[in-house]
Short mmCIF file of N, CA, C and O in Angstrom, two decimals:
data_model
loop_
_atom_site.label_atom_id
_atom_site.label_comp_id
_atom_site.label_asym_id
_atom_site.label_seq_id
_atom_site.Cartn_x
_atom_site.Cartn_y
_atom_site.Cartn_z
N UNK A 244 71.53 -30.81 4.01
CA UNK A 244 72.81 -30.52 4.15
C UNK A 244 73.63 -31.84 2.38
O UNK A 244 74.30 -30.93 3.11
N UNK A 245 72.16 -32.52 2.18
CA UNK A 245 72.45 -33.28 0.30
C UNK A 245 71.67 -32.12 0.03
O UNK A 245 73.09 -32.76 -1.13
N UNK A 246 70.78 -31.42 -0.16
CA UNK A 246 71.27 -30.48 -1.50
C UNK A 246 70.14 -30.73 -1.96
O UNK A 246 70.37 -30.83 -2.96
N UNK A 247 69.71 -31.97 -2.26
CA UNK A 247 68.20 -32.39 -3.21
C UNK A 247 69.03 -33.68 -3.75
O UNK A 247 68.59 -34.20 -4.99
N UNK A 248 70.29 -33.71 -3.59
CA UNK A 248 71.14 -34.94 -4.31
C UNK A 248 70.96 -36.98 -4.00
O UNK A 248 71.06 -37.34 -5.50
N UNK A 249 70.27 -36.89 -3.14
CA UNK A 249 69.57 -37.91 -2.57
C UNK A 249 68.77 -37.49 -1.84
O UNK A 249 68.38 -37.00 -1.61
N UNK A 250 67.57 -39.03 -2.11
CA UNK A 250 66.15 -38.73 -1.13
C UNK A 250 66.31 -39.40 0.39
O UNK A 250 67.86 -39.99 0.81
N UNK A 251 65.68 -38.49 1.05
CA UNK A 251 65.83 -38.38 1.80
C UNK A 251 64.31 -39.49 2.42
O UNK A 251 63.35 -39.44 2.44
N UNK A 252 65.01 -40.55 3.22
CA UNK A 252 64.02 -41.73 3.43
C UNK A 252 63.53 -41.48 4.94
O UNK A 252 64.80 -41.29 5.65
N UNK A 253 62.48 -41.18 5.82
CA UNK A 253 62.04 -41.45 6.71
C UNK A 253 61.29 -42.54 7.72
O UNK A 253 60.48 -43.47 7.11
N UNK A 254 62.16 -43.37 7.93
CA UNK A 254 61.35 -44.47 8.92
C UNK A 254 61.33 -45.04 9.79
O UNK A 254 61.95 -46.25 9.97
N UNK A 255 61.31 -44.37 10.98
CA UNK A 255 60.66 -44.40 12.36
C UNK A 255 59.81 -43.80 12.75
O UNK A 255 59.61 -42.89 13.13
N UNK A 256 59.02 -44.89 14.08
CA UNK A 256 57.69 -44.89 14.57
C UNK A 256 57.17 -43.67 13.36
O UNK A 256 55.86 -43.26 14.34
N UNK A 257 56.87 -43.93 12.15
CA UNK A 257 55.68 -43.90 12.07
C UNK A 257 54.22 -44.81 12.04
O UNK A 257 54.43 -45.36 11.90
N UNK A 258 53.33 -44.18 12.75
CA UNK A 258 52.03 -44.55 13.02
C UNK A 258 50.23 -44.01 12.59
O UNK A 258 50.64 -44.79 12.29
N UNK A 259 50.81 -42.96 12.36
CA UNK A 259 49.76 -42.19 11.95
C UNK A 259 50.22 -40.86 10.51
O UNK A 259 51.44 -40.93 10.02
N UNK A 260 48.76 -40.67 10.16
CA UNK A 260 48.65 -39.49 9.38
C UNK A 260 49.58 -38.12 9.86
O UNK A 260 50.53 -37.48 8.52
N UNK A 261 49.18 -38.29 10.72
CA UNK A 261 50.55 -37.32 11.33
C UNK A 261 51.46 -36.98 10.87
O UNK A 261 51.85 -35.64 10.99
N UNK A 262 52.25 -38.40 11.58
CA UNK A 262 53.90 -38.85 11.85
C UNK A 262 54.17 -38.39 10.06
O UNK A 262 55.12 -38.29 10.75
N UNK A 263 52.95 -39.03 9.40
CA UNK A 263 53.46 -38.60 8.07
C UNK A 263 53.71 -37.27 7.77
O UNK A 263 54.70 -36.51 6.46
N UNK A 264 52.82 -36.64 7.54
CA UNK A 264 52.78 -35.31 7.82
C UNK A 264 54.18 -34.47 8.04
O UNK A 264 54.95 -33.49 7.46
N UNK A 265 54.53 -34.95 9.04
CA UNK A 265 55.41 -34.41 10.23
C UNK A 265 56.68 -34.18 9.31
O UNK A 265 58.15 -34.09 9.51
N UNK A 266 56.82 -36.25 8.90
CA UNK A 266 58.26 -35.69 8.16
C UNK A 266 58.00 -35.05 7.19
O UNK A 266 58.99 -35.40 6.62
N UNK A 267 56.74 -35.47 6.05
CA UNK A 267 57.18 -34.49 4.94
C UNK A 267 57.72 -33.28 5.31
O UNK A 267 58.56 -32.16 4.09
N UNK A 268 57.11 -32.75 6.73
CA UNK A 268 56.91 -31.39 5.99
C UNK A 268 58.73 -30.76 6.83
O UNK A 268 59.80 -30.07 6.81
N UNK A 269 59.92 -31.93 7.80
CA UNK A 269 61.02 -32.21 8.08
C UNK A 269 62.03 -32.96 6.60
O UNK A 269 62.59 -32.23 7.20
N UNK A 270 61.73 -32.35 5.76
CA UNK A 270 62.24 -32.51 5.42
C UNK A 270 62.36 -34.66 4.64
O UNK A 270 62.77 -34.57 3.42
N UNK A 271 61.27 -35.38 4.72
CA UNK A 271 60.94 -36.08 3.69
C UNK A 271 61.65 -36.08 2.51
O UNK A 271 59.91 -36.05 1.91
N UNK A 272 61.22 -36.88 1.67
CA UNK A 272 61.26 -37.23 0.06
C UNK A 272 60.31 -39.01 0.78
O UNK A 272 59.40 -39.52 -0.60
N UNK A 273 60.59 -39.19 1.11
CA UNK A 273 59.78 -41.57 1.02
C UNK A 273 59.79 -41.06 2.95
O UNK A 273 60.65 -41.02 3.53
N UNK A 274 58.37 -41.92 3.34
CA UNK A 274 58.21 -42.34 4.29
C UNK A 274 57.38 -43.55 4.47
O UNK A 274 56.95 -44.46 3.57
N UNK A 275 58.94 -44.29 5.68
CA UNK A 275 58.42 -45.41 5.41
C UNK A 275 57.06 -45.98 6.75
O UNK A 275 56.93 -45.58 8.01
N UNK A 276 56.15 -46.80 6.02
CA UNK A 276 54.91 -47.20 7.67
C UNK A 276 54.66 -48.23 7.29
O UNK A 276 54.17 -48.86 6.77
N UNK A 277 55.88 -48.93 8.03
CA UNK A 277 55.92 -50.84 8.40
C UNK A 277 54.60 -51.29 9.06
O UNK A 277 54.45 -52.03 8.93
N UNK A 278 55.49 -50.96 10.88
CA UNK A 278 54.30 -51.65 11.78
C UNK A 278 52.96 -51.93 11.28
O UNK A 278 52.73 -52.58 11.86
N UNK A 279 52.57 -50.36 11.42
CA UNK A 279 51.08 -50.72 11.20
C UNK A 279 50.55 -51.08 9.57
O UNK A 279 49.59 -52.66 10.24
N UNK A 280 51.83 -51.39 8.60
CA UNK A 280 51.05 -52.44 7.60
C UNK A 280 50.93 -53.44 8.18
O UNK A 280 50.05 -54.24 7.53
N UNK A 281 52.09 -53.64 9.24
CA UNK A 281 52.48 -55.29 9.47
C UNK A 281 50.89 -55.82 10.26
O UNK A 281 50.70 -56.97 10.63
N UNK A 282 50.67 -55.01 11.11
CA UNK A 282 48.53 -55.33 11.99
C UNK A 282 48.42 -55.29 11.29
O UNK A 282 47.94 -56.57 11.39
N UNK A 283 48.39 -54.20 10.20
CA UNK A 283 46.86 -54.87 9.24
C UNK A 283 46.51 -56.36 8.64
O UNK A 283 45.70 -56.89 8.76
N UNK A 284 48.11 -56.83 8.19
CA UNK A 284 48.15 -58.46 7.80
C UNK A 284 48.35 -59.12 8.49
O UNK A 284 47.04 -59.86 8.42
N UNK A 285 48.70 -58.97 9.34
CA UNK A 285 48.07 -60.20 10.66
C UNK A 285 46.96 -59.80 10.86
O UNK A 285 46.63 -61.66 11.66
N UNK A 286 46.63 -59.25 11.84
CA UNK A 286 44.95 -58.93 11.86
C UNK A 286 43.56 -59.34 10.78
O UNK A 286 42.90 -60.33 10.97
N UNK A 287 43.55 -58.78 9.37
CA UNK A 287 42.96 -58.37 9.03
C UNK A 287 43.21 -59.57 7.54
O UNK A 287 42.81 -59.10 5.96
N UNK A 288 44.74 -59.68 6.71
CA UNK A 288 44.58 -59.96 5.58
C UNK A 288 45.89 -58.83 4.92
O UNK A 288 45.80 -57.78 5.90
N UNK A 289 45.11 -59.13 3.06
CA UNK A 289 45.53 -57.85 2.81
C UNK A 289 44.31 -56.71 2.83
O UNK A 289 44.41 -55.66 2.52
N UNK A 290 43.45 -57.15 3.22
CA UNK A 290 41.94 -56.24 3.97
C UNK A 290 41.95 -55.36 5.19
O UNK A 290 41.81 -54.47 4.66
N UNK A 291 42.86 -56.52 5.72
CA UNK A 291 43.22 -55.24 6.78
C UNK A 291 45.08 -54.39 6.61
O UNK A 291 45.19 -53.14 6.71
N UNK A 292 45.79 -54.35 5.31
CA UNK A 292 46.62 -53.72 4.71
C UNK A 292 46.08 -52.02 4.29
O UNK A 292 45.80 -51.49 4.35
N UNK A 293 45.06 -52.42 3.36
CA UNK A 293 43.90 -51.35 2.60
C UNK A 293 43.82 -50.99 3.85
O UNK A 293 43.34 -49.94 3.41
N UNK A 294 42.57 -51.43 4.38
CA UNK A 294 42.09 -51.12 5.87
C UNK A 294 43.22 -49.29 6.44
O UNK A 294 42.93 -48.30 6.96
N UNK A 295 44.27 -50.02 6.42
CA UNK A 295 45.12 -49.75 7.57
C UNK A 295 46.10 -47.47 6.50
O UNK A 295 46.13 -46.35 7.61
N UNK A 296 46.22 -48.40 5.99
CA UNK A 296 46.24 -47.26 4.13
C UNK A 296 45.64 -46.67 4.21
O UNK A 296 45.73 -45.73 3.80
N UNK A 297 43.77 -47.00 4.56
CA UNK A 297 43.05 -45.77 4.09
C UNK A 297 43.47 -45.29 4.89
O UNK A 297 43.27 -43.62 4.66
N UNK A 298 43.03 -45.70 6.14
CA UNK A 298 43.11 -44.97 7.47
C UNK A 298 44.79 -44.01 7.67
O UNK A 298 44.05 -42.82 7.83
N UNK A 299 45.81 -44.04 7.45
CA UNK A 299 46.83 -42.62 7.62
C UNK A 299 46.00 -42.10 6.70
O UNK A 299 46.45 -40.84 5.95
N UNK A 300 45.78 -41.84 5.41
CA UNK A 300 45.47 -41.35 4.45
C UNK A 300 45.08 -40.72 4.85
O UNK A 300 44.88 -39.26 3.89
N UNK A 301 43.53 -41.34 5.16
CA UNK A 301 42.59 -39.60 5.70
C UNK A 301 42.99 -39.25 6.67
O UNK A 301 42.61 -37.84 6.42
N UNK A 302 43.98 -39.53 7.23
CA UNK A 302 44.17 -38.82 8.67
C UNK A 302 45.76 -37.77 8.17
O UNK A 302 45.82 -36.80 7.53
N UNK A 303 45.91 -38.24 6.81
CA UNK A 303 46.55 -37.37 6.37
C UNK A 303 46.32 -36.18 5.31
O UNK A 303 46.25 -34.91 5.84
N UNK A 304 45.82 -36.68 4.97
CA UNK A 304 44.45 -35.72 4.07
C UNK A 304 44.03 -34.89 4.73
O UNK A 304 43.98 -33.25 4.31
N UNK A 305 43.37 -35.08 6.20
CA UNK A 305 42.91 -33.73 6.91
C UNK A 305 43.97 -33.64 8.19
O UNK A 305 42.99 -32.39 7.29
N UNK A 306 44.94 -34.48 8.07
CA UNK A 306 45.67 -33.02 8.16
C UNK A 306 45.96 -31.88 6.67
O UNK A 306 46.53 -30.57 7.50
N UNK A 307 46.34 -32.71 6.10
CA UNK A 307 46.35 -31.12 5.27
C UNK A 307 44.72 -30.05 5.06
O UNK A 307 45.89 -28.45 4.68
N UNK A 308 44.14 -30.55 4.84
CA UNK A 308 42.73 -30.02 5.00
C UNK A 308 42.97 -28.60 6.69
O UNK A 308 42.45 -27.49 5.97
N UNK A 309 43.58 -28.75 7.18
CA UNK A 309 43.76 -28.40 8.02
C UNK A 309 44.62 -26.66 8.36
O UNK A 309 44.51 -26.55 8.83
N UNK A 310 46.10 -27.77 7.51
CA UNK A 310 46.97 -26.53 7.16
C UNK A 310 46.86 -26.07 6.17
O UNK A 310 47.52 -25.26 5.79
N UNK A 311 46.21 -26.36 5.34
CA UNK A 311 45.21 -25.55 4.38
C UNK A 311 46.55 -25.73 2.60
O UNK A 311 46.99 -25.19 2.59
N UNK A 312 47.83 -27.22 2.96
CA UNK A 312 48.19 -28.02 2.03
C UNK A 312 47.26 -28.44 0.89
O UNK A 312 46.16 -29.04 1.76
N UNK A 313 47.46 -27.53 -0.36
CA UNK A 313 46.84 -28.88 -1.67
C UNK A 313 47.94 -29.81 -1.58
O UNK A 313 46.59 -30.68 -2.21
N UNK A 314 49.14 -29.71 -1.97
CA UNK A 314 49.98 -30.41 -3.14
C UNK A 314 50.63 -31.26 -1.46
O UNK A 314 50.65 -30.28 -0.49
N UNK A 315 51.27 -32.36 -2.49
CA UNK A 315 53.12 -32.82 -0.85
C UNK A 315 53.58 -31.55 -1.20
O UNK A 315 53.95 -31.51 -0.23
N UNK A 316 53.36 -30.90 -1.98
CA UNK A 316 54.56 -29.66 -2.37
C UNK A 316 54.03 -28.34 -0.62
O UNK A 316 55.47 -28.24 -0.77
N UNK A 317 53.18 -28.95 -1.14
CA UNK A 317 53.45 -27.04 -0.32
C UNK A 317 53.47 -27.83 1.11
O UNK A 317 53.85 -27.14 2.61
N UNK A 318 53.13 -29.12 2.13
CA UNK A 318 53.98 -30.08 2.76
C UNK A 318 55.06 -29.59 3.25
O UNK A 318 55.60 -28.86 3.88
N UNK A 319 55.54 -29.70 2.39
CA UNK A 319 57.77 -29.46 1.92
C UNK A 319 58.13 -28.28 2.49
O UNK A 319 58.24 -27.93 2.78
N UNK A 320 56.66 -26.83 2.01
CA UNK A 320 57.55 -25.85 2.61
C UNK A 320 56.50 -25.30 3.23
O UNK A 320 56.69 -24.16 4.07
N UNK A 321 55.54 -26.35 4.82
CA UNK A 321 54.67 -25.71 5.66
C UNK A 321 56.06 -25.73 6.67
O UNK A 321 57.52 -25.88 6.85
N UNK A 322 56.14 -24.43 7.81
CA UNK A 322 56.54 -24.45 8.73
C UNK A 322 56.10 -25.10 9.83
O UNK A 322 55.29 -24.71 10.05
N UNK A 323 57.73 -25.98 10.92
CA UNK A 323 56.75 -26.41 12.01
C UNK A 323 57.23 -25.56 12.34
O UNK A 323 57.91 -24.67 13.03
N UNK A 324 55.75 -25.65 13.79
CA UNK A 324 55.98 -24.80 14.97
C UNK A 324 56.89 -25.12 15.87
O UNK A 324 55.98 -26.48 16.85
N UNK A 325 57.30 -25.77 16.82
CA UNK A 325 57.37 -26.24 18.51
C UNK A 325 56.97 -25.74 19.52
O UNK A 325 56.07 -24.42 19.29
N UNK A 326 55.64 -26.74 20.15
CA UNK A 326 55.01 -25.08 21.21
C UNK A 326 56.11 -25.57 21.61
O UNK A 326 56.46 -26.25 23.18
N UNK A 327 55.84 -24.55 22.68
CA UNK A 327 56.81 -23.21 23.65
C UNK A 327 56.07 -23.41 25.18
O UNK A 327 56.52 -22.63 26.22
N UNK A 328 54.69 -23.55 25.82
CA UNK A 328 53.56 -23.44 25.76
C UNK A 328 54.64 -24.33 27.85
O UNK A 328 53.93 -24.60 28.56
N UNK A 329 55.40 -25.92 27.07
CA UNK A 329 55.56 -26.82 27.45
C UNK A 329 56.51 -26.01 28.28
O UNK A 329 57.48 -26.30 29.03
#
């Protein structure tokens, strides 16, 4: 709707790398990952935050591998399919 004139920021309910993938595939330019970072900071300080980012990055990388996406641009061009079996 905005025609690329403003960045689309997705910041709600992001907990895993799969959520980041879906947000980007849905058109997000920026994805906020707040709550997991706060949990990591509370539990393990800066090392906890690093662990959270490492885990989310690994999950995103894994999803990219499973879907054949090599770049973020490939994710943006990915087709999201709904589960019609339910």
